[in-house]
């Protein structure tokens, strides 16, 4: 029996148009929810209404921005333009994107790219190096084979997995900073930036909002949240972190609630996109060592200033597990993480003790 779980959570993006279902960067379950009511009130509640805009499809998720203050409307519109611009550059499933041009020239020629594409690929390769390839942005041939989250996901044949894995190797991506080019050495290789591009886009959108003098806002892009400043008349933002063990058809229950501001909260998990065959869950985060979905954990949440790094790290930690994950985190001072292990138990880094209240 095959069960396809692209859209499990009530009240969230029901019945997505079919054209969205092919995109790899789409996350159907809201991993994080910014709690708008009941943030820590400091007494008088301001009546100022935020500018609020939502759009479905960019980075294949529902992106929401709420911003307060003068200039907010213009700033929010510009931030969405920035999301769209980066989506069009970085989406491996759009044949016209820069990344697709790099992919279609694999084994043939280096491709000149924008500074944004160069920067994201460079950072992705950094995470690949520090994780010994557990994070690997050349995972595209394998991701296409599994097709999780798209039409007709299936468990591939062993031989197909072996063939796809032969094309997954971050060491065969040549970045030439001087000439702004990227070259994939082997025909058939392909970059998939789904694990980091959304974080980069959130950082860029944050810059756009702040350049417009807007400092009180939230961005919620699926598993990537950024909260900035304070809501008028209130103090800090609260972000509910979805529990990978929660019943998706039930009411919202959270693993924990983060309270803070000027920070990014990013989650990865086996509950975001998956299908099941005979009770076995196959999800979208793949282990390049085995070619199968990573088994160490059920979920990770990473909290820190850079959304790009939190995105890269949440995927990396998900693949490597708790011990190696903590070792990797030690190179990121000020960044904290929550791990949900395969048995459902939780481990949180001590630096989050005062920021995250665990709910179980
Ligand atoms: P995230 O939701 O940020 O953890 O990213 C998951 C997405 O990253 C998947 O949908 C794939 O597009 C891609 N991906 C899957 N496995 C890996 C991996 N081991 N390293 C890098 N990217 C991956
Ligand atoms: Mg990620």
Short mmCIF file of C-alpha atoms and ligand atoms in Angstrom, two decimals:
data_model
loop_
_atom_site.label_atom_id
_atom_site.label_comp_id
_atom_site.label_asym_id
_atom_site.label_seq_id
_atom_site.Cartn_x
_atom_site.Cartn_y
_atom_site.Cartn_z
CA UNK A 1 0.00 0.00 0.00
CA UNK A 2 1.35 3.43 -0.91
CA UNK A 3 0.39 6.47 1.06
CA UNK A 4 1.42 9.89 -0.23
CA UNK A 5 1.74 12.51 2.47
CA UNK A 6 2.41 15.79 0.80
CA UNK A 7 -0.40 17.59 2.51
CA UNK A 8 -1.06 16.24 5.94
CA UNK A 9 -1.67 19.23 8.14
CA UNK A 10 -5.19 20.62 8.44
CA UNK A 11 -5.70 24.23 7.46
CA UNK A 12 -2.54 24.40 5.45
CA UNK A 13 -2.37 24.77 1.72
CA UNK A 14 -4.98 22.18 0.89
CA UNK A 15 -5.27 21.09 -2.71
CA UNK A 16 -2.13 22.67 -4.12
CA UNK A 17 -2.35 23.28 -7.84
CA UNK A 18 -0.65 20.40 -9.67
CA UNK A 19 2.01 22.66 -11.15
CA UNK A 20 3.49 23.20 -7.69
CA UNK A 21 3.83 19.52 -6.95
CA UNK A 22 6.89 19.02 -9.18
CA UNK A 23 9.09 21.37 -7.24
CA UNK A 24 11.62 19.95 -4.87
CA UNK A 25 11.78 22.93 -2.57
CA UNK A 26 8.12 22.69 -1.62
CA UNK A 27 7.37 21.84 2.00
CA UNK A 28 3.74 20.92 2.63
CA UNK A 29 3.76 20.84 6.42
CA UNK A 30 4.28 24.08 8.32
CA UNK A 31 7.32 23.18 10.40
CA UNK A 32 7.18 26.51 12.21
CA UNK A 33 4.34 28.81 13.15
CA UNK A 34 4.79 32.38 14.36
CA UNK A 35 2.28 32.80 17.16
CA UNK A 36 0.59 36.10 16.58
CA UNK A 37 -1.75 36.18 19.52
CA UNK A 38 -0.50 36.28 23.06
CA UNK A 39 3.10 37.32 22.51
CA UNK A 40 4.55 38.53 25.78
CA UNK A 41 2.58 41.68 26.33
CA UNK A 42 4.17 44.61 28.05
CA UNK A 43 0.87 46.22 28.96
CA UNK A 44 -0.72 48.57 26.46
CA UNK A 45 -1.40 46.90 23.15
CA UNK A 46 -0.88 49.08 20.13
CA UNK A 47 -3.64 49.21 17.56
CA UNK A 48 -1.28 49.47 14.59
CA UNK A 49 -2.18 46.93 11.90
CA UNK A 50 0.67 45.26 10.05
CA UNK A 51 1.03 45.06 6.31
CA UNK A 52 0.53 41.38 5.60
CA UNK A 53 1.05 39.54 2.33
CA UNK A 54 1.13 35.85 1.45
CA UNK A 55 2.18 34.15 -1.74
CA UNK A 56 2.11 30.49 -2.70
CA UNK A 57 4.66 28.92 -5.04
CA UNK A 58 7.86 30.89 -4.53
CA UNK A 59 10.43 28.38 -3.28
CA UNK A 60 7.49 26.03 -3.49
CA UNK A 61 6.06 26.94 -0.20
CA UNK A 62 3.71 29.51 1.25
CA UNK A 63 5.68 32.66 2.01
CA UNK A 64 4.21 35.14 4.43
CA UNK A 65 5.58 38.54 5.44
CA UNK A 66 4.05 40.77 8.11
CA UNK A 67 5.64 44.15 8.66
CA UNK A 68 4.88 47.17 10.81
CA UNK A 69 5.57 50.86 10.36
CA UNK A 70 6.06 53.50 7.73
CA UNK A 71 7.13 52.22 4.33
CA UNK A 72 6.01 48.68 5.21
CA UNK A 73 3.87 48.14 2.13
CA UNK A 74 6.58 49.14 -0.32
CA UNK A 75 9.20 47.17 1.60
CA UNK A 76 7.08 44.00 1.68
CA UNK A 77 6.43 44.21 -2.07
CA UNK A 78 10.17 44.63 -2.71
CA UNK A 79 10.95 41.68 -0.43
CA UNK A 80 8.59 39.48 -2.49
CA UNK A 81 10.29 40.71 -5.68
CA UNK A 82 13.57 39.55 -4.15
CA UNK A 83 12.13 36.10 -3.33
CA UNK A 84 10.89 35.83 -6.93
CA UNK A 85 14.24 36.94 -8.41
CA UNK A 86 16.16 34.36 -6.38
CA UNK A 87 13.61 31.61 -7.01
CA UNK A 88 14.07 32.17 -10.74
CA UNK A 89 17.87 31.91 -10.43
CA UNK A 90 18.15 28.96 -8.08
CA UNK A 91 15.32 26.55 -8.90
CA UNK A 92 16.76 23.33 -10.36
CA UNK A 93 13.30 22.36 -11.64
CA UNK A 94 12.94 25.43 -13.84
CA UNK A 95 14.77 24.83 -17.14
CA UNK A 96 15.40 28.57 -17.48
CA UNK A 97 17.11 29.07 -14.12
CA UNK A 98 20.84 29.69 -13.83
CA UNK A 99 21.21 26.47 -11.86
CA UNK A 100 19.56 24.52 -14.70
CA UNK A 101 22.02 26.07 -17.15
CA UNK A 102 24.89 24.87 -14.98
CA UNK A 103 23.27 21.41 -14.79
CA UNK A 104 22.62 21.09 -18.51
CA UNK A 105 26.27 21.96 -19.19
CA UNK A 106 27.62 19.30 -16.83
CA UNK A 107 30.70 17.66 -18.32
CA UNK A 108 30.71 20.20 -21.16
CA UNK A 109 31.52 23.75 -20.15
CA UNK A 110 31.71 26.15 -17.21
CA UNK A 111 28.69 28.48 -17.00
CA UNK A 112 28.86 32.14 -16.05
CA UNK A 113 26.49 32.88 -13.14
CA UNK A 114 25.33 35.79 -10.99
CA UNK A 115 26.99 36.65 -7.70
CA UNK A 116 23.93 35.26 -5.85
CA UNK A 117 24.19 31.83 -7.48
CA UNK A 118 27.93 31.79 -6.88
CA UNK A 119 27.47 32.67 -3.23
CA UNK A 120 24.80 30.05 -2.52
CA UNK A 121 26.74 27.29 -4.29
CA UNK A 122 29.91 28.31 -2.44
CA UNK A 123 28.15 28.12 0.92
CA UNK A 124 26.52 24.81 0.01
CA UNK A 125 29.97 23.41 -0.82
CA UNK A 126 31.21 24.66 2.55
CA UNK A 127 28.52 22.59 4.31
CA UNK A 128 29.44 19.65 2.09
CA UNK A 129 33.09 19.92 3.14
CA UNK A 130 32.47 20.25 6.89
CA UNK A 131 30.05 17.32 6.84
CA UNK A 132 32.25 15.06 4.67
CA UNK A 133 29.52 14.99 2.03
CA UNK A 134 26.52 14.24 4.31
CA UNK A 135 25.21 17.54 2.97
CA UNK A 136 25.75 17.44 -0.78
CA UNK A 137 24.26 19.97 -3.21
CA UNK A 138 24.86 17.58 -6.13
CA UNK A 139 22.08 15.33 -4.82
CA UNK A 140 19.79 16.16 -7.79
CA UNK A 141 20.09 12.83 -9.72
CA UNK A 142 19.22 10.94 -6.53
CA UNK A 143 16.41 13.33 -5.56
CA UNK A 144 14.91 12.99 -9.04
CA UNK A 145 15.02 9.22 -8.73
CA UNK A 146 13.12 9.19 -5.43
CA UNK A 147 10.76 11.92 -6.57
CA UNK A 148 9.48 12.45 -3.02
CA UNK A 149 6.78 15.09 -2.87
CA UNK A 150 5.98 14.88 -6.58
CA UNK A 151 3.71 12.68 -8.65
CA UNK A 152 4.33 8.94 -8.41
CA UNK A 153 7.01 8.71 -5.72
CA UNK A 154 8.49 5.23 -5.52
CA UNK A 155 11.22 3.20 -3.91
CA UNK A 156 13.85 2.94 -6.65
CA UNK A 157 15.68 -0.20 -7.75
CA UNK A 158 19.05 -0.76 -6.07
CA UNK A 159 20.85 -0.49 -9.37
CA UNK A 160 19.24 2.87 -10.14
CA UNK A 161 20.28 4.13 -6.71
CA UNK A 162 23.87 3.02 -7.37
CA UNK A 163 23.90 4.75 -10.74
CA UNK A 164 22.49 7.98 -9.30
CA UNK A 165 24.95 7.91 -6.40
CA UNK A 166 27.85 7.72 -8.86
CA UNK A 167 26.83 11.23 -9.96
CA UNK A 168 26.61 12.69 -6.43
CA UNK A 169 29.95 14.23 -5.48
CA UNK A 170 30.42 17.81 -4.31
CA UNK A 171 34.20 17.55 -5.00
CA UNK A 172 33.41 17.58 -8.70
CA UNK A 173 31.88 21.06 -8.60
CA UNK A 174 34.41 23.63 -9.75
CA UNK A 175 33.71 27.22 -8.70
CA UNK A 176 35.83 29.86 -10.41
CA UNK A 177 35.32 33.03 -8.39
CA UNK A 178 37.49 35.17 -10.64
CA UNK A 179 35.46 34.38 -13.74
CA UNK A 180 32.15 33.84 -11.89
CA UNK A 181 31.66 30.38 -13.38
CA UNK A 182 30.50 27.01 -12.12
CA UNK A 183 31.40 23.72 -13.79
CA UNK A 184 30.14 20.22 -13.00
CA UNK A 185 32.83 17.80 -14.10
CA UNK A 186 30.71 14.77 -15.02
CA UNK A 187 27.82 14.63 -17.53
CA UNK A 188 24.56 13.87 -15.73
CA UNK A 189 25.56 15.65 -12.51
CA UNK A 190 23.12 18.24 -11.18
CA UNK A 191 22.93 20.85 -8.43
CA UNK A 192 19.87 20.92 -6.15
CA UNK A 193 19.96 23.85 -3.73
CA UNK A 194 16.69 22.95 -2.02
CA UNK A 195 18.43 22.56 1.33
CA UNK A 196 19.89 26.08 1.47
CA UNK A 197 18.41 28.42 -1.18
CA UNK A 198 15.34 29.38 0.83
CA UNK A 199 17.51 30.41 3.78
CA UNK A 200 19.61 32.57 1.48
CA UNK A 201 16.46 34.18 0.05
CA UNK A 202 15.17 34.90 3.56
CA UNK A 203 18.45 36.67 4.44
CA UNK A 204 18.16 38.76 1.27
CA UNK A 205 14.53 39.63 2.00
CA UNK A 206 15.52 40.70 5.52
CA UNK A 207 18.09 43.09 4.00
CA UNK A 208 15.49 44.55 1.65
CA UNK A 209 13.05 45.22 4.50
CA UNK A 210 15.73 46.83 6.68
CA UNK A 211 17.06 48.96 3.80
CA UNK A 212 13.56 50.41 3.63
CA UNK A 213 13.75 51.34 7.31
CA UNK A 214 11.38 48.53 8.31
CA UNK A 215 12.65 46.72 11.39
CA UNK A 216 9.56 45.17 12.92
CA UNK A 217 8.54 42.16 10.84
CA UNK A 218 8.27 38.43 10.46
CA UNK A 219 9.00 36.27 7.45
CA UNK A 220 7.63 32.74 7.39
CA UNK A 221 8.81 30.71 4.42
CA UNK A 222 7.74 27.16 5.28
CA UNK A 223 10.45 25.70 7.47
CA UNK A 224 12.34 29.01 7.57
CA UNK A 225 11.23 31.80 9.88
CA UNK A 226 12.92 35.14 10.56
CA UNK A 227 11.62 37.49 13.27
CA UNK A 228 12.84 41.07 13.60
CA UNK A 229 12.35 43.88 16.10
CA UNK A 230 9.26 43.94 18.26
CA UNK A 231 5.61 44.11 17.48
CA UNK A 232 4.29 47.55 18.47
CA UNK A 233 3.18 47.55 22.11
CA UNK A 234 4.57 44.09 22.70
CA UNK A 235 7.88 42.52 23.36
CA UNK A 236 9.31 39.46 21.70
CA UNK A 237 8.09 37.14 18.98
CA UNK A 238 7.12 33.55 19.69
CA UNK A 239 7.69 30.76 17.20
CA UNK A 240 5.99 27.38 17.62
CA UNK A 241 8.19 24.47 16.49
CA UNK A 242 6.19 21.57 15.04
CA UNK A 243 6.60 18.24 16.79
CA UNK A 244 7.54 15.53 14.26
CA UNK A 245 5.57 13.09 16.43
CA UNK A 246 2.37 15.15 16.51
CA UNK A 247 -0.76 13.80 14.88
CA UNK A 248 -1.01 15.85 11.69
CA UNK A 249 -4.79 15.77 11.67
CA UNK A 250 -5.04 17.01 15.24
CA UNK A 251 -4.87 20.55 16.57
CA UNK A 252 -1.52 22.30 16.59
CA UNK A 253 0.84 20.94 19.19
CA UNK A 254 4.39 22.11 19.40
CA UNK A 255 7.63 20.51 20.36
CA UNK A 256 8.60 23.78 21.94
CA UNK A 257 8.16 27.51 21.71
CA UNK A 258 11.01 29.86 20.91
CA UNK A 259 10.83 33.42 22.26
CA UNK A 260 13.19 36.08 20.88
CA UNK A 261 13.92 38.44 18.03
CA UNK A 262 16.38 39.37 15.25
CA UNK A 263 16.97 35.75 14.57
CA UNK A 264 16.22 32.88 12.20
CA UNK A 265 14.55 29.60 13.16
CA UNK A 266 14.81 26.78 10.60
CA UNK A 267 13.51 23.20 10.76
CA UNK A 268 14.14 20.07 8.70
CA UNK A 269 12.21 16.87 9.23
CA UNK A 270 10.98 13.52 8.00
CA UNK A 271 7.40 14.79 8.37
CA UNK A 272 7.61 17.58 5.81
CA UNK A 273 7.49 15.56 2.60
CA UNK A 274 7.26 11.81 2.42
CA UNK A 275 5.39 8.79 1.18
CA UNK A 276 4.81 5.46 2.86
CA UNK A 277 4.94 1.92 1.49
CA UNK A 278 3.71 -0.87 3.77
CA UNK A 279 4.09 1.36 6.80
CA UNK A 280 7.67 2.43 5.99
CA UNK A 281 8.21 6.16 5.62
CA UNK A 282 10.42 7.48 2.83
CA UNK A 283 11.14 11.19 3.13
CA UNK A 284 12.96 13.87 1.13
CA UNK A 285 16.30 14.27 2.95
CA UNK A 286 18.67 11.74 1.42
CA UNK A 287 21.84 10.27 2.82
CA UNK A 288 24.50 10.41 0.08
CA UNK A 289 26.32 7.50 1.76
CA UNK A 290 23.43 5.06 1.31
CA UNK A 291 21.23 6.65 -1.36
CA UNK A 292 18.22 6.22 0.98
CA UNK A 293 16.41 8.73 3.20
CA UNK A 294 18.57 9.62 6.21
CA UNK A 295 17.64 7.54 9.26
CA UNK A 296 19.37 9.14 12.23
CA UNK A 297 16.71 11.66 13.25
CA UNK A 298 13.08 12.69 12.85
CA UNK A 299 13.66 16.42 12.99
CA UNK A 300 16.14 19.23 13.55
CA UNK A 301 15.66 22.90 14.32
CA UNK A 302 18.51 25.38 14.13
CA UNK A 303 18.38 28.90 15.58
CA UNK A 304 20.88 31.61 14.69
CA UNK A 305 21.39 34.96 13.00
CA UNK A 306 22.05 33.73 9.44
CA UNK A 307 19.09 32.02 7.81
CA UNK A 308 21.40 30.65 5.09
CA UNK A 309 23.53 28.90 7.68
CA UNK A 310 20.56 27.73 9.75
CA UNK A 311 19.05 26.20 6.60
CA UNK A 312 22.32 24.52 5.60
CA UNK A 313 22.87 23.33 9.16
CA UNK A 314 19.37 21.98 9.78
CA UNK A 315 19.70 19.68 6.76
CA UNK A 316 23.31 18.78 7.60
CA UNK A 317 22.51 17.91 11.22
CA UNK A 318 19.49 15.90 10.11
CA UNK A 319 21.76 13.65 8.02
CA UNK A 320 24.70 13.32 10.42
CA UNK A 321 22.76 12.88 13.69
CA UNK A 322 23.35 14.15 17.22
CA UNK A 323 27.02 13.42 17.97
CA UNK A 324 28.58 14.58 14.73
CA UNK A 325 25.97 17.36 14.62
CA UNK A 326 27.14 18.79 17.94
CA UNK A 327 30.73 18.63 16.73
CA UNK A 328 29.81 20.58 13.57
CA UNK A 329 27.83 23.12 15.61
CA UNK A 330 30.86 23.91 17.76
CA UNK A 331 32.23 25.90 14.79
CA UNK A 332 29.12 28.14 14.90
CA UNK A 333 29.17 30.17 18.10
CA UNK A 334 25.76 31.54 19.04
CA UNK A 335 23.90 28.97 16.97
CA UNK A 336 21.69 26.48 18.83
CA UNK A 337 19.91 23.30 17.77
CA UNK A 338 17.16 20.93 18.79
CA UNK A 339 17.37 17.30 17.68
CA UNK A 340 14.41 14.93 17.67
CA UNK A 341 15.87 11.43 17.68
CA UNK A 342 14.50 8.34 15.97
CA UNK A 343 12.91 7.20 19.26
CA UNK A 344 11.18 10.59 19.60
CA UNK A 345 13.32 11.87 22.46
CA UNK A 346 14.62 15.44 22.33
CA UNK A 347 18.11 16.85 22.74
CA UNK A 348 18.71 20.60 22.83
CA UNK A 349 21.99 22.51 22.97
CA UNK A 350 22.44 24.32 26.32
CA UNK A 351 22.59 27.78 24.69
CA UNK A 352 18.85 27.51 23.89
CA UNK A 353 17.80 26.85 27.47
CA UNK A 354 16.50 30.39 28.08
CA UNK A 355 15.07 30.82 24.59
CA UNK A 356 13.09 27.66 23.95
CA UNK A 357 10.47 26.25 26.29
CA UNK A 358 10.05 22.59 25.46
CA UNK A 359 6.46 21.42 25.57
CA UNK A 360 7.16 17.77 26.28
P1 LIG B 1 15.62 21.00 3.93
O1 LIG B 1 14.12 20.95 3.92
O2 LIG B 1 16.18 22.39 4.02
O3 LIG B 1 16.22 20.10 4.95
O4 LIG B 1 16.10 20.50 2.50
C1 LIG B 1 15.65 19.31 1.92
C2 LIG B 1 15.90 19.38 0.42
O5 LIG B 1 17.30 19.42 0.18
C3 LIG B 1 15.39 18.17 -0.35
O6 LIG B 1 14.06 18.36 -0.77
C4 LIG B 1 16.37 18.11 -1.52
O7 LIG B 1 16.02 19.07 -2.49
C5 LIG B 1 17.66 18.55 -0.88
N1 LIG B 1 18.46 17.47 -0.27
C6 LIG B 1 18.06 16.20 0.06
N2 LIG B 1 19.07 15.52 0.64
C7 LIG B 1 20.12 16.37 0.68
C8 LIG B 1 21.47 16.26 1.16
N3 LIG B 1 21.94 15.15 1.75
N4 LIG B 1 22.28 17.35 1.03
C9 LIG B 1 21.84 18.48 0.45
N5 LIG B 1 20.60 18.64 -0.02
C10 LIG B 1 19.74 17.61 0.10
MG1 LIG B 2 17.97 23.12 4.91
#
